[in-house]
Coordinates of C-alpha atoms and ligand atoms in Angstrom, one line a residue:
X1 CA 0.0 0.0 0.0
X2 CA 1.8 3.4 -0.7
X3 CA 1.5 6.0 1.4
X4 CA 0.4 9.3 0.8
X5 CA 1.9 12.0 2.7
X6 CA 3.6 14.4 0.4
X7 CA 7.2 13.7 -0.4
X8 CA 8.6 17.4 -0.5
X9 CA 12.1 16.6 -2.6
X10 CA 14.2 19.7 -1.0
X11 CA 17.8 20.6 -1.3
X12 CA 20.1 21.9 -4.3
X13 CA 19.7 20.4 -7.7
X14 CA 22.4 19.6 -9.4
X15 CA 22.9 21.5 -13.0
X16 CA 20.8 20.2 -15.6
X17 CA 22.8 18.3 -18.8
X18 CA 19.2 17.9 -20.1
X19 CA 16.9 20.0 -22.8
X20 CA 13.6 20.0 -22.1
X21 CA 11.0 20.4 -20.3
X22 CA 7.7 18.1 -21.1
X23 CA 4.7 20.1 -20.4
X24 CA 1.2 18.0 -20.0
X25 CA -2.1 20.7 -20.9
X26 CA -4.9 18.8 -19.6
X27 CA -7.9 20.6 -20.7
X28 CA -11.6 19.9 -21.3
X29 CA -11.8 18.1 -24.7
X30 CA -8.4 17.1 -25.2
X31 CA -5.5 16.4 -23.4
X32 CA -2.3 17.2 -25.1
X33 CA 1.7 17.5 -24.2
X34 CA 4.3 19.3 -25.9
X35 CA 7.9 19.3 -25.3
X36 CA 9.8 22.9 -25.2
X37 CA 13.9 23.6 -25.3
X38 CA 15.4 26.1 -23.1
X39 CA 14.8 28.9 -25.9
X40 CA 11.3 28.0 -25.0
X41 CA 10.6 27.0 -28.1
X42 CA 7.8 23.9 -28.8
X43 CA 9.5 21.0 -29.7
X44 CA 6.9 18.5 -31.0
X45 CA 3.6 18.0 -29.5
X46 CA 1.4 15.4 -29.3
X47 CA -2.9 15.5 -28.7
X48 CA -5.6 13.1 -27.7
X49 CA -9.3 14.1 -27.8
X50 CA -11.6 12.2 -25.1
X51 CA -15.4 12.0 -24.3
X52 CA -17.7 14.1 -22.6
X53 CA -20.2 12.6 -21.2
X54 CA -23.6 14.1 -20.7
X55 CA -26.0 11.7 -18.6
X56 CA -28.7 14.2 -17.9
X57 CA -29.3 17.9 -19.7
X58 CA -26.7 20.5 -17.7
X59 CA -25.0 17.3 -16.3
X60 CA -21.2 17.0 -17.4
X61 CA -19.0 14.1 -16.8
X62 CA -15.3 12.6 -18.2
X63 CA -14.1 9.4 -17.5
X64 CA -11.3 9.8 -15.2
X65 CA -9.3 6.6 -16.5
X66 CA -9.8 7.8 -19.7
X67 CA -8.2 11.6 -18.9
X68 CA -5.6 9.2 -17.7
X69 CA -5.1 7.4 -21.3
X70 CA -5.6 10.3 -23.1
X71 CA -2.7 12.4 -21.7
X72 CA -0.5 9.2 -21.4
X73 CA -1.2 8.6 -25.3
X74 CA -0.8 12.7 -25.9
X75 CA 2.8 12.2 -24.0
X76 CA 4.2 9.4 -26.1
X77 CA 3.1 11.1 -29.6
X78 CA 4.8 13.7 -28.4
X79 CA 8.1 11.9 -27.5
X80 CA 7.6 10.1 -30.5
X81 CA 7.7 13.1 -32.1
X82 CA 10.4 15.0 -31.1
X83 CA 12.6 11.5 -31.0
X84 CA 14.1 13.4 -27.9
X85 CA 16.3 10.7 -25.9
X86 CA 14.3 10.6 -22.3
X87 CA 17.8 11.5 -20.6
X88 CA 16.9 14.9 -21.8
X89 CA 13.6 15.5 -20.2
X90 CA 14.8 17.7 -16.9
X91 CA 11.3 18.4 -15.6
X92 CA 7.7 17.2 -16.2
X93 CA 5.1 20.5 -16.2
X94 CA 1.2 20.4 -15.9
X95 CA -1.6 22.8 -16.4
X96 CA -5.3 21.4 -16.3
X97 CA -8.8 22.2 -16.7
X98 CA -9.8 23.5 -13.3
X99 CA -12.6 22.8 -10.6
X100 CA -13.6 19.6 -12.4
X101 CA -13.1 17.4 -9.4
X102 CA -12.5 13.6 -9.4
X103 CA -12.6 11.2 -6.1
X104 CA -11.0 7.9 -5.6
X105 CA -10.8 5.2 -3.1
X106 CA -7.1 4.9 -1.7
X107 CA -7.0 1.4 -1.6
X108 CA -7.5 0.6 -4.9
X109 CA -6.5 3.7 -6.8
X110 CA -9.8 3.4 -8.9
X111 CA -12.6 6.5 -9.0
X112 CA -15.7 6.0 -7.1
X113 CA -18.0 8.0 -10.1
X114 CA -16.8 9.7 -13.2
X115 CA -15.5 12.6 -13.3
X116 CA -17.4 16.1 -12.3
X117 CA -16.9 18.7 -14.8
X118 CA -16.3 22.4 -13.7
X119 CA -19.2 23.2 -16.3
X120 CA -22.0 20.7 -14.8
X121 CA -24.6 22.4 -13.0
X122 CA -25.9 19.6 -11.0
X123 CA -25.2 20.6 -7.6
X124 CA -27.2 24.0 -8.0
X125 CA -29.5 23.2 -5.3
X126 CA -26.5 22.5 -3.2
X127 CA -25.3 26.3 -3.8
X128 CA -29.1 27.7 -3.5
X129 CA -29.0 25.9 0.2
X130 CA -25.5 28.1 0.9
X131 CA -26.5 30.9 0.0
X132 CA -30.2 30.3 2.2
X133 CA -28.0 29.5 5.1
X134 CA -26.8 33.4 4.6
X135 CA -22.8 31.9 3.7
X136 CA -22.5 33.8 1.0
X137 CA -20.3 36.6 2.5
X138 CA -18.5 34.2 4.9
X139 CA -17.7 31.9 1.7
X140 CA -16.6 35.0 -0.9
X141 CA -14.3 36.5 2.2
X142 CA -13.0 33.2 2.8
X143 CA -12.2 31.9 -0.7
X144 CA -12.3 34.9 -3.0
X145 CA -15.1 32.9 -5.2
X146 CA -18.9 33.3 -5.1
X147 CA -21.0 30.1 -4.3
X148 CA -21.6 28.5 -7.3
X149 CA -22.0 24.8 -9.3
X150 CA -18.9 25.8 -11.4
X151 CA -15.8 24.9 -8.4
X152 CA -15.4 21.4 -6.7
X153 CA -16.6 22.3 -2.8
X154 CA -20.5 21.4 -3.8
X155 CA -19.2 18.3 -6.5
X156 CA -17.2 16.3 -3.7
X157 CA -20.7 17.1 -1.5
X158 CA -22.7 15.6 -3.8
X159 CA -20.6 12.5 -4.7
X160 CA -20.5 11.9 -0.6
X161 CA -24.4 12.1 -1.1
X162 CA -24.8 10.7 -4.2
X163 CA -22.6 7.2 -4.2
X164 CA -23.5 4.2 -2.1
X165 CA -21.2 4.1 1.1
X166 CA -19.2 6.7 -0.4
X167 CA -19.8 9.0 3.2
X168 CA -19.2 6.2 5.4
X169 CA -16.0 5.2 3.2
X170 CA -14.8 9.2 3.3
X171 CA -15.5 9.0 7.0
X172 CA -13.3 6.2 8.0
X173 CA -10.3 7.7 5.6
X174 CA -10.6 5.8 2.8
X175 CA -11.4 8.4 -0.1
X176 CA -9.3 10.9 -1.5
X177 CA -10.4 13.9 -3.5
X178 CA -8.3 15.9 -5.9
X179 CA -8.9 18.2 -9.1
X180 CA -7.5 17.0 -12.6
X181 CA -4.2 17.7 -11.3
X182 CA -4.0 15.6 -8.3
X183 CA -5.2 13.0 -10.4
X184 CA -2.5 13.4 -13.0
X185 CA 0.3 13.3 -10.1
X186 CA -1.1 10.2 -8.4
X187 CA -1.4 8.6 -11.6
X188 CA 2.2 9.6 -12.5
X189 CA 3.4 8.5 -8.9
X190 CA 2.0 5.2 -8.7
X191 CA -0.3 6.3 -5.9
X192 CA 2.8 8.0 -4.2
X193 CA 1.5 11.5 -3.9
X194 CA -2.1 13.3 -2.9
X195 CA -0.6 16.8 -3.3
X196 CA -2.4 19.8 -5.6
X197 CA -0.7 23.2 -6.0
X198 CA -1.8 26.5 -4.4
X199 CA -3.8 27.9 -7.8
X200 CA -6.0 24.8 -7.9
X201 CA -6.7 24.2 -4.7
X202 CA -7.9 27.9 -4.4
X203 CA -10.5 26.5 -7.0
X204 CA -12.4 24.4 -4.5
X205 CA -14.5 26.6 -2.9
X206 CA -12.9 24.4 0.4
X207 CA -9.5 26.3 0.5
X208 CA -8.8 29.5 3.1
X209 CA -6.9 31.7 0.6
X210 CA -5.4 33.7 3.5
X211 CA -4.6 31.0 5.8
X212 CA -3.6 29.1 3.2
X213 CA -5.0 26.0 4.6
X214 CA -8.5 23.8 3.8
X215 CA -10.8 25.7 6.0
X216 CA -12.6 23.8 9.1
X217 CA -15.6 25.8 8.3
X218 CA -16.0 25.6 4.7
X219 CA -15.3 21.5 4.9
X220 CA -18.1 21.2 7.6
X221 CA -20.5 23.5 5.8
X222 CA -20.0 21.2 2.9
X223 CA -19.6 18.2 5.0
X224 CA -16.3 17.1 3.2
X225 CA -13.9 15.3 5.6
X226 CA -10.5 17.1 6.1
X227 CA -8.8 13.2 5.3
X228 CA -10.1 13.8 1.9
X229 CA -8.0 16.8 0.9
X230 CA -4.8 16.8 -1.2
X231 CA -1.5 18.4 0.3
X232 CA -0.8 21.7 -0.9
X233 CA 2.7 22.1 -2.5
X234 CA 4.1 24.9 -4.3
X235 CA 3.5 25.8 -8.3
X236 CA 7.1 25.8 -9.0
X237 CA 9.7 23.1 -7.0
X238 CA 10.2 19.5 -7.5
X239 CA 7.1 17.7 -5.5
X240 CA 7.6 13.9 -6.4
X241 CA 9.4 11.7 -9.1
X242 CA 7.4 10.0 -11.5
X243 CA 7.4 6.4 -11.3
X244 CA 10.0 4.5 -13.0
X245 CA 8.3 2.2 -15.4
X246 CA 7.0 5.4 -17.0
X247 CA 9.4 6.7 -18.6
X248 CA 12.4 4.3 -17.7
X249 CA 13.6 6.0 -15.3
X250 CA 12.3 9.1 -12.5
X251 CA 11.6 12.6 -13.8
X252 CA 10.7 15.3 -11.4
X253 CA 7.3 16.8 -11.6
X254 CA 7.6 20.6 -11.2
X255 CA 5.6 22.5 -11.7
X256 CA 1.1 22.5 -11.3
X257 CA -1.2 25.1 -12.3
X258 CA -4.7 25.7 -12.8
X259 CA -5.1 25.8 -16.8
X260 CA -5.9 29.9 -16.3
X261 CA -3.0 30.5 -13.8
X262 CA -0.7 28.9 -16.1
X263 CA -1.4 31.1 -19.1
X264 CA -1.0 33.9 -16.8
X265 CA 2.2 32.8 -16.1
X266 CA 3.4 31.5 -19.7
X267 CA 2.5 35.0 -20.7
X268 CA 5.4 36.5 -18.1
X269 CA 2.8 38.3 -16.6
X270 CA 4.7 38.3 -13.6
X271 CA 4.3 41.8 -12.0
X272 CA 1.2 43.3 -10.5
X273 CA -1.0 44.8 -13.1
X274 CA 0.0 42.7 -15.6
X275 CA -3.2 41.1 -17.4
X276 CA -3.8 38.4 -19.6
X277 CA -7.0 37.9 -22.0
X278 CA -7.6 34.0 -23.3
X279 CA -9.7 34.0 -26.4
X280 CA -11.4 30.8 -26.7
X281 CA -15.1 29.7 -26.5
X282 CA -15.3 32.5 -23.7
X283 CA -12.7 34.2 -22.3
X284 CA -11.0 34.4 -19.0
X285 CA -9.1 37.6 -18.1
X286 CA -6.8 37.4 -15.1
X287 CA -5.0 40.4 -13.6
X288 CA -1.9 40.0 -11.6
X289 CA -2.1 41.8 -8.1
X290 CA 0.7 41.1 -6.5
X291 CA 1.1 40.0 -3.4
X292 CA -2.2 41.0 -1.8
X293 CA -5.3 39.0 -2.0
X294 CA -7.7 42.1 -3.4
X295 CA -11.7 41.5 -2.1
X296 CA -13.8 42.4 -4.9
X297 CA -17.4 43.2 -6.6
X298 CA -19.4 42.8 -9.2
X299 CA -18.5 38.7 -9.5
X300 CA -14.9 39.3 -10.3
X301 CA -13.0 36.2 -8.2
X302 CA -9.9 36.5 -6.4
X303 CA -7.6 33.4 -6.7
X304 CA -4.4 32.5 -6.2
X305 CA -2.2 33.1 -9.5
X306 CA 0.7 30.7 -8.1
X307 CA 2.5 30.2 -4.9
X308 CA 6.4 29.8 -5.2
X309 CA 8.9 28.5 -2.4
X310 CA 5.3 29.2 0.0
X311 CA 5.1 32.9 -1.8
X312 CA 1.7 33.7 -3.1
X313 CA 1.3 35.9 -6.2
X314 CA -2.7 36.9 -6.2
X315 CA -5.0 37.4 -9.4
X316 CA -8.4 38.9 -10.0
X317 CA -10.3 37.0 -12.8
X318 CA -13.4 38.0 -14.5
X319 CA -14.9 35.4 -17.5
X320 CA -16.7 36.2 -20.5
X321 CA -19.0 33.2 -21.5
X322 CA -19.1 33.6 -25.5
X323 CA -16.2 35.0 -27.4
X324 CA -14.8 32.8 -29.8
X325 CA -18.2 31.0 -29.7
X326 CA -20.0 33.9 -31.5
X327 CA -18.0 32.9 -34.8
X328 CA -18.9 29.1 -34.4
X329 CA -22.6 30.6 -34.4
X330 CA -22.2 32.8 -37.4
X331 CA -20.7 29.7 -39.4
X332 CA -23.0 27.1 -38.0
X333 CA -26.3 28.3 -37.2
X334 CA -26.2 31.9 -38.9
X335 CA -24.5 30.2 -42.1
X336 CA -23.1 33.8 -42.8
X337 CA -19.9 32.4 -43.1
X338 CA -17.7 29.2 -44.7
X339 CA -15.1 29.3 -42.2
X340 CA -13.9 31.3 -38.8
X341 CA -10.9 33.2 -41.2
X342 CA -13.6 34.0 -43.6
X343 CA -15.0 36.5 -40.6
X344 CA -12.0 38.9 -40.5
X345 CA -12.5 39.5 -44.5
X346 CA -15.8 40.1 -44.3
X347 CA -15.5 42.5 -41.5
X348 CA -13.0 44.4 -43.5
X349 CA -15.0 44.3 -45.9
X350 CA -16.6 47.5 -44.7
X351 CA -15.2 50.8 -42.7
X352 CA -17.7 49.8 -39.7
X353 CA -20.4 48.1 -39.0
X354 CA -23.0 51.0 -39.3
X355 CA -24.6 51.2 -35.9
X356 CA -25.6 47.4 -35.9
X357 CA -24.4 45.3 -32.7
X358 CA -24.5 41.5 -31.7
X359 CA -25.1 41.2 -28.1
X360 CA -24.0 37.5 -27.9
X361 CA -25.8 36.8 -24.5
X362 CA -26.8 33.1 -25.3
X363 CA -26.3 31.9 -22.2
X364 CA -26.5 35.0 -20.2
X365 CA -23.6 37.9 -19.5
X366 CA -21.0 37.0 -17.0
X367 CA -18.2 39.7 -15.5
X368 CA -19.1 42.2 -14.4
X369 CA -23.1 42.0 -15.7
X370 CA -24.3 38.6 -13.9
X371 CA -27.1 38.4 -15.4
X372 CA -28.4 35.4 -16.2
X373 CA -31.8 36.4 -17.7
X374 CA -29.8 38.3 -20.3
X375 CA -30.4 36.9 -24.3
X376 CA -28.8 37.2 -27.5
X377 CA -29.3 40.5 -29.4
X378 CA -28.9 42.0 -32.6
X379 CA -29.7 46.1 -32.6
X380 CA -29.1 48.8 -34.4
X381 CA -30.7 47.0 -37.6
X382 CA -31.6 49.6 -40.8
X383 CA -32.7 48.4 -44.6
X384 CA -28.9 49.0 -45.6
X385 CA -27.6 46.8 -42.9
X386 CA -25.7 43.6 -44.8
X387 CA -24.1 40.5 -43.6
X388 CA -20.6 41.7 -42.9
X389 CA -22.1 44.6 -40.6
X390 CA -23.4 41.4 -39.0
X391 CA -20.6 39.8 -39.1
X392 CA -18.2 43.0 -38.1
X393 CA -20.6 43.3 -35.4
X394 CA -20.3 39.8 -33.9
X395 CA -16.6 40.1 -33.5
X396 CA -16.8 43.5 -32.2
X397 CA -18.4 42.0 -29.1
X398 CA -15.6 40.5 -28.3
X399 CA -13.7 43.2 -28.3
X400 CA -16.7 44.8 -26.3
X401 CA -17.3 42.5 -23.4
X402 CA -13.5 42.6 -23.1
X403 CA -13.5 46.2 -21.9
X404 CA -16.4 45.7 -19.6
X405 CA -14.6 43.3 -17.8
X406 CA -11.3 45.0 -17.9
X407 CA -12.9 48.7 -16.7
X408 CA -14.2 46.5 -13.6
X409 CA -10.9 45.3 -13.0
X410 CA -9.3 48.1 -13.1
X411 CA -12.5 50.1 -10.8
X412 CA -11.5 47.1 -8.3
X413 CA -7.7 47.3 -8.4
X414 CA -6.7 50.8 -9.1
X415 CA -4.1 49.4 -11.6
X416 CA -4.2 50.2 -15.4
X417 CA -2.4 48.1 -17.4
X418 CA 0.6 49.1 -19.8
X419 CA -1.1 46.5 -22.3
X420 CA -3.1 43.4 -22.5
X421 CA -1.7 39.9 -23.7
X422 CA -3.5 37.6 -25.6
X423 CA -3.9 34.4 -26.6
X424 CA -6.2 31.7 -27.6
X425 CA -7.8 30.6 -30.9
X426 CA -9.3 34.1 -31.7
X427 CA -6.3 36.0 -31.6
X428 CA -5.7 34.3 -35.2
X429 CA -8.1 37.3 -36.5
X430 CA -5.9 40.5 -36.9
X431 CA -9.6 42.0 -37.1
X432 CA -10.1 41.3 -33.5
X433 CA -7.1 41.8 -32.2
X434 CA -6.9 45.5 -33.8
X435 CA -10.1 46.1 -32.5
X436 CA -9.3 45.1 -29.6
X437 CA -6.7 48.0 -29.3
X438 CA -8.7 50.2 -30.4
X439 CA -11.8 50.1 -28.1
X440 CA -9.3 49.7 -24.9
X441 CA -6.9 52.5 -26.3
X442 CA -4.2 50.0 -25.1
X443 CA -1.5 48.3 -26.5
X444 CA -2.6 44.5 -27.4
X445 CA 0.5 42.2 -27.5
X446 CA 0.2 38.6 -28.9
X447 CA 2.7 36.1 -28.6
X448 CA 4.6 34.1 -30.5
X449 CA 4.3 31.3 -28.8
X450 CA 0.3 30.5 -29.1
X451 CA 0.2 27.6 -26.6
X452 CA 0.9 29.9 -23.5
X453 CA -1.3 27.8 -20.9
X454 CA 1.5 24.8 -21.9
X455 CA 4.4 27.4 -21.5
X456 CA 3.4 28.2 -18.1
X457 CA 3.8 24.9 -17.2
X458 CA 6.9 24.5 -18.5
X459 CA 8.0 27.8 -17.1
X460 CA 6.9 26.1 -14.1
X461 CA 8.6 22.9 -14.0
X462 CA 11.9 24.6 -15.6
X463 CA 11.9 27.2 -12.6
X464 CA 11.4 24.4 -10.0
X465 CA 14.5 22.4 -11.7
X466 CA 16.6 25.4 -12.0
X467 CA 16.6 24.9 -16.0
X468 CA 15.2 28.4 -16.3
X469 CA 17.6 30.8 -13.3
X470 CA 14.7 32.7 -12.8
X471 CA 11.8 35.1 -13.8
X472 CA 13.9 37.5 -15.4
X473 CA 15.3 34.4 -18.1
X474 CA 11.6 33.7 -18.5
X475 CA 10.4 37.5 -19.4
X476 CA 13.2 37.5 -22.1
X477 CA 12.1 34.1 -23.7
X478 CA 8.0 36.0 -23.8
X479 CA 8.4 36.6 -27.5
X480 CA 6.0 38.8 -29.3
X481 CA 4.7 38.3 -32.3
X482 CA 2.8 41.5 -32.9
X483 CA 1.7 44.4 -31.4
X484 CA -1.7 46.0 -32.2
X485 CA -1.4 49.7 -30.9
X486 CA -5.0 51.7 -30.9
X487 CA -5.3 53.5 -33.9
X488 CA -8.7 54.8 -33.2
X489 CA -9.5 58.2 -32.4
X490 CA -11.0 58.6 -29.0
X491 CA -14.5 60.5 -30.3
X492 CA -14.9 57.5 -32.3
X493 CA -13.9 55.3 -29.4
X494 CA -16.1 56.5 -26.8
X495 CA -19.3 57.2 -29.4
X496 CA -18.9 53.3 -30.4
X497 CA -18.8 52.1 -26.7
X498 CA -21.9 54.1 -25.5
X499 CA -23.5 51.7 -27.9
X500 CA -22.4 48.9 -27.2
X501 CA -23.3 49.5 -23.1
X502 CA -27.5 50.9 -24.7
X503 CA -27.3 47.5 -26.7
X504 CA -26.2 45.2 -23.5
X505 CA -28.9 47.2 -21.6
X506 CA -31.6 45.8 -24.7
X507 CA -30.0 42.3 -23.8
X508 CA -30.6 42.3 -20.1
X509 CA -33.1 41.2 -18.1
X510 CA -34.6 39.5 -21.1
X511 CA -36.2 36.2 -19.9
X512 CA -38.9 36.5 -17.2
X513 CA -37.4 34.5 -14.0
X514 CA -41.2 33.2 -13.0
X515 CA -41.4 31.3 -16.9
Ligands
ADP601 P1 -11.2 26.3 -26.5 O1 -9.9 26.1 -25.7 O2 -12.2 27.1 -25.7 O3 -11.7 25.1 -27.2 P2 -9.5 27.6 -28.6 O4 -8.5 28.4 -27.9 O5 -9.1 26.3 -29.2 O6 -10.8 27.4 -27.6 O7 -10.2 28.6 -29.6 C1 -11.3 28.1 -30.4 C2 -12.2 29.3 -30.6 O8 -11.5 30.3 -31.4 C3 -13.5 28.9 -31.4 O9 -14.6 29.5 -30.7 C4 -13.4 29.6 -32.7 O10 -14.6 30.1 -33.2 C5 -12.4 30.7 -32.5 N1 -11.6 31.0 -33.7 C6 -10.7 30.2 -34.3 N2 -10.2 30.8 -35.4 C7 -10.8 32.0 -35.5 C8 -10.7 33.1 -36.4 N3 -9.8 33.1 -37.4 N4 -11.4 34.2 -36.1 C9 -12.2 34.3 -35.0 N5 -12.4 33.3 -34.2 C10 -11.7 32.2 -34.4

């Protein structure tokens, strides 16, 4: 039986002969690994899609075995890839989806349910009961978060409720809990480390972000036993080997991050009021504040960025739920567009979009809005209004909702930013990216190394090995690939936002909450 007290592996490392640094980026559909040299350059890479499983509407599960396979399979592509000998692999890196929470019995290393996803909604009646009990405040002051289905507190709960003898088995010390990363580590340890770095943990809606500790309170308001919880190591520093048989011989994993943090940090946003924007299917913004945990409004969380030799670095984080997602709706249920590229000519196809704008609340408005009677909106509409107004529109939005969210972070921080990085699959559009500048009247600077979540990981895991001698090495290797200055004059500017914040006022408050 292995044990499973963390296995801190201090003292000096010796110099690295090795070349790279394998970084795993376990995310929601696919788990992939890449392999990056000391230049920080990517290597080879290697990807492996899984399932999502949907047992009931709003319900989302993955197969934890299978998030296993998957990344395993992702690792050796990879290595096949690169044809790197495994001598030269100094450090082993992970970022991962966050919240989605997995539980396990200890004594057989086997999940007692699948998988709960970070976007299942099940345990919403869980939250409403919180937040009847009058916790909210206690929970937000505690945590940084707001009570809600999306982090793993109110998923372990209901797996205790939900799975025969699973409360009686967490009671007498048998179960272990852990997001996607603790997972990946006890797989990769043979069972030889519970652990889970600072930024994850601070996902869990069970985890004192002052104290630093899981909170007595929060586990007995959720009824989670404290025997459940993973150790809490740093983001950065060697916390185990990985098994042998895995790769032929030990590697050190070091460094963990929560897929958000880790972007954040493979964009060298290192000092407070640095800020990153991930484009994707909605975006996540995350502010560095430094050292202070900041207590903020309007649904923008406080979270811990990364902790480093039992340092933390703090973040505020705001989320946009449709970004990216408004192009997959032009092309797919609009059928205004071919392909996602064909958006960025079309929008240039015309000097502006003439007063038209897409409001793409489908699923309600997140940061700093909440509102979750909020639907989709198209206003502004005249006879001469065409397609690529439409389309122009559409990606104008996210440009729009970005500058919602960043003008609340910057209300709650008093810091403005010098510039805002990006990354994600958007930033291919110049369109948007320009835009962007443009309606911040910031600098926008993209990288030139797109797979930034898998970067910070690496930057991680390099740090905690010593392969990388610090931050300062790591800021040089952030490349740029371009930088989008505003170009916009601010008449314009301002005039264009006053519309956008009338047409989110048409969008709001849409559906009736008695229907
Ligand atoms: P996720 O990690 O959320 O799956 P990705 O970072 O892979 O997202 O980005 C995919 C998103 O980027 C999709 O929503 C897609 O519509 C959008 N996208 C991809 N290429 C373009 C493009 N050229 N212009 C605008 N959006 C794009």
């Amino acid at each position: 039986m292995p044990g499973f007290e963390a296995v801190r592996i201090s003292g000096v490392l010796k110099p690295m002969s090795g070349q790279y640094v394998l970084a795993l980026d376990q995310g929601t559909t696919s788990s992939r690994a890449l392999l990056f040299d000391r230049k920080g350059d990517v290597i080879a890479t290697g990807r492996k899609d899984f399932r999502q499983i949907y047992p009931r509407p709003g319900w989302v599960e993955h197969d934890p075995e299978e998030i296993w396979s998957s990344q395993w399979q992702a690792v050796q592509d990879c290595l096949f890839e690169a044809g790197a000998p495994l001598k030269d692999i100094v450090a082993i890196g992970m970022a991962n989806q966050r919240e989605t929470t997995v539980v396990w019995d200890r004594r057989t290393g086997r999940p007692i349910y699948n998988a709960i996803v970070w976007q299942c909604r099940r345990t919403a009646g869980i939250c409403d009961k919180l937040r009847e009990r009058g916790l909210a405040p206690a929970i937000h002051e505690k945590t940084g978060l707001v009570i809600d289905p999306y982090f793993s507190g109110t998923k372990v709960a209901w797996i205790l409720d939900h799975v025969d003898g699973a409360r009686t088995l967490a009671e007498q010390g048998h179960l272990a809990f852990g997001t996607i990363d603790s997972w990946l580590i006890y797989k990769l340890t043979d069972g030889m480390l519970h652990a889970s770095d600072y930024s994850n943990a601070s996902r869990t809606l069970l985890y004192n972000i002052h104290d630093l500790r899981w909170d007595q309170d929060l586990l007995a308001w959720l009824e989670v036993p404290t025997s459940m919880c993973p150790v809490v190591v740093d983001s950065s520093g060697v916390c185990a080997q990985s098994a042998e048989h895995w790769f032929g011989r030990p590697i050190p994993i070091a460094g963990i991050a929560g897929d958000q943090q880790a972007a954040l940090f493979g964009q060298g946003c290192f000092a407070r009021g640095t800020v990153k924007n991930t484009y994707g299917t909605g975006s996540f913004l995350l502010m560095n504040t430094g050292e202070q945990p900041l207590s903020c409004d309007h649904g923008i969380l406080t979270t811990i960025a990364w902790g480093l030799e039992g340092h933390m670095t703090y973040a505020i984080e705001g989320s946009i739920f449709v970004t990216g997602a408004v192009v997959q709706w032009l092309r797919d249920e609009l059928k205004l567009i071919d392909s996602a590229q064909e958006s960025e000519t079309l929008a240039l196809s015309v000097d502006s979009s003439e007063g038209v704008y897409v409001v793409p609340a489908f699923a309600g408005l997140g940061t700093p809005y909440w509102d979750s009677y909020a639907r989709g909106a198209i206003v502004g509409l005249t006879r001469g209004s065409n397609r690529a107004h439409i389309v122009r529109a559409a990606l104008e939005s996210i440009g729009y909702q970005t500058r919602d969210v960043l003008e609340a972070m910057i209300r709650e921080s008093g810091t403005p930013p010098k510039a805002l990085r990006v990354d994600g699959g958007a930033i291919a559009n110049e369109f948007v990216v320009q835009f962007q500048a443009d309606i911040l009247g910031l600098p926008v600077e993209r990288p030139k190394v797109h797979e930034t979540t898998a970067m910070g990981a690496a930057f991680l895991a390099g740090l905690g090995v010593g392969f990388w001698a610090g931050l300062d090495p790591l800021q040089k290797i952030w490349r740029p690939d371009g930088l989008f200055s505003p170009a916009m004059d601010e008449k314009t500017r301002e005039g264009l936002y006053r519309g956008w914040k009338k047409a989110v006022g048409r969008a709001m408050n849409w559906l009736d909450p008695d229907k």
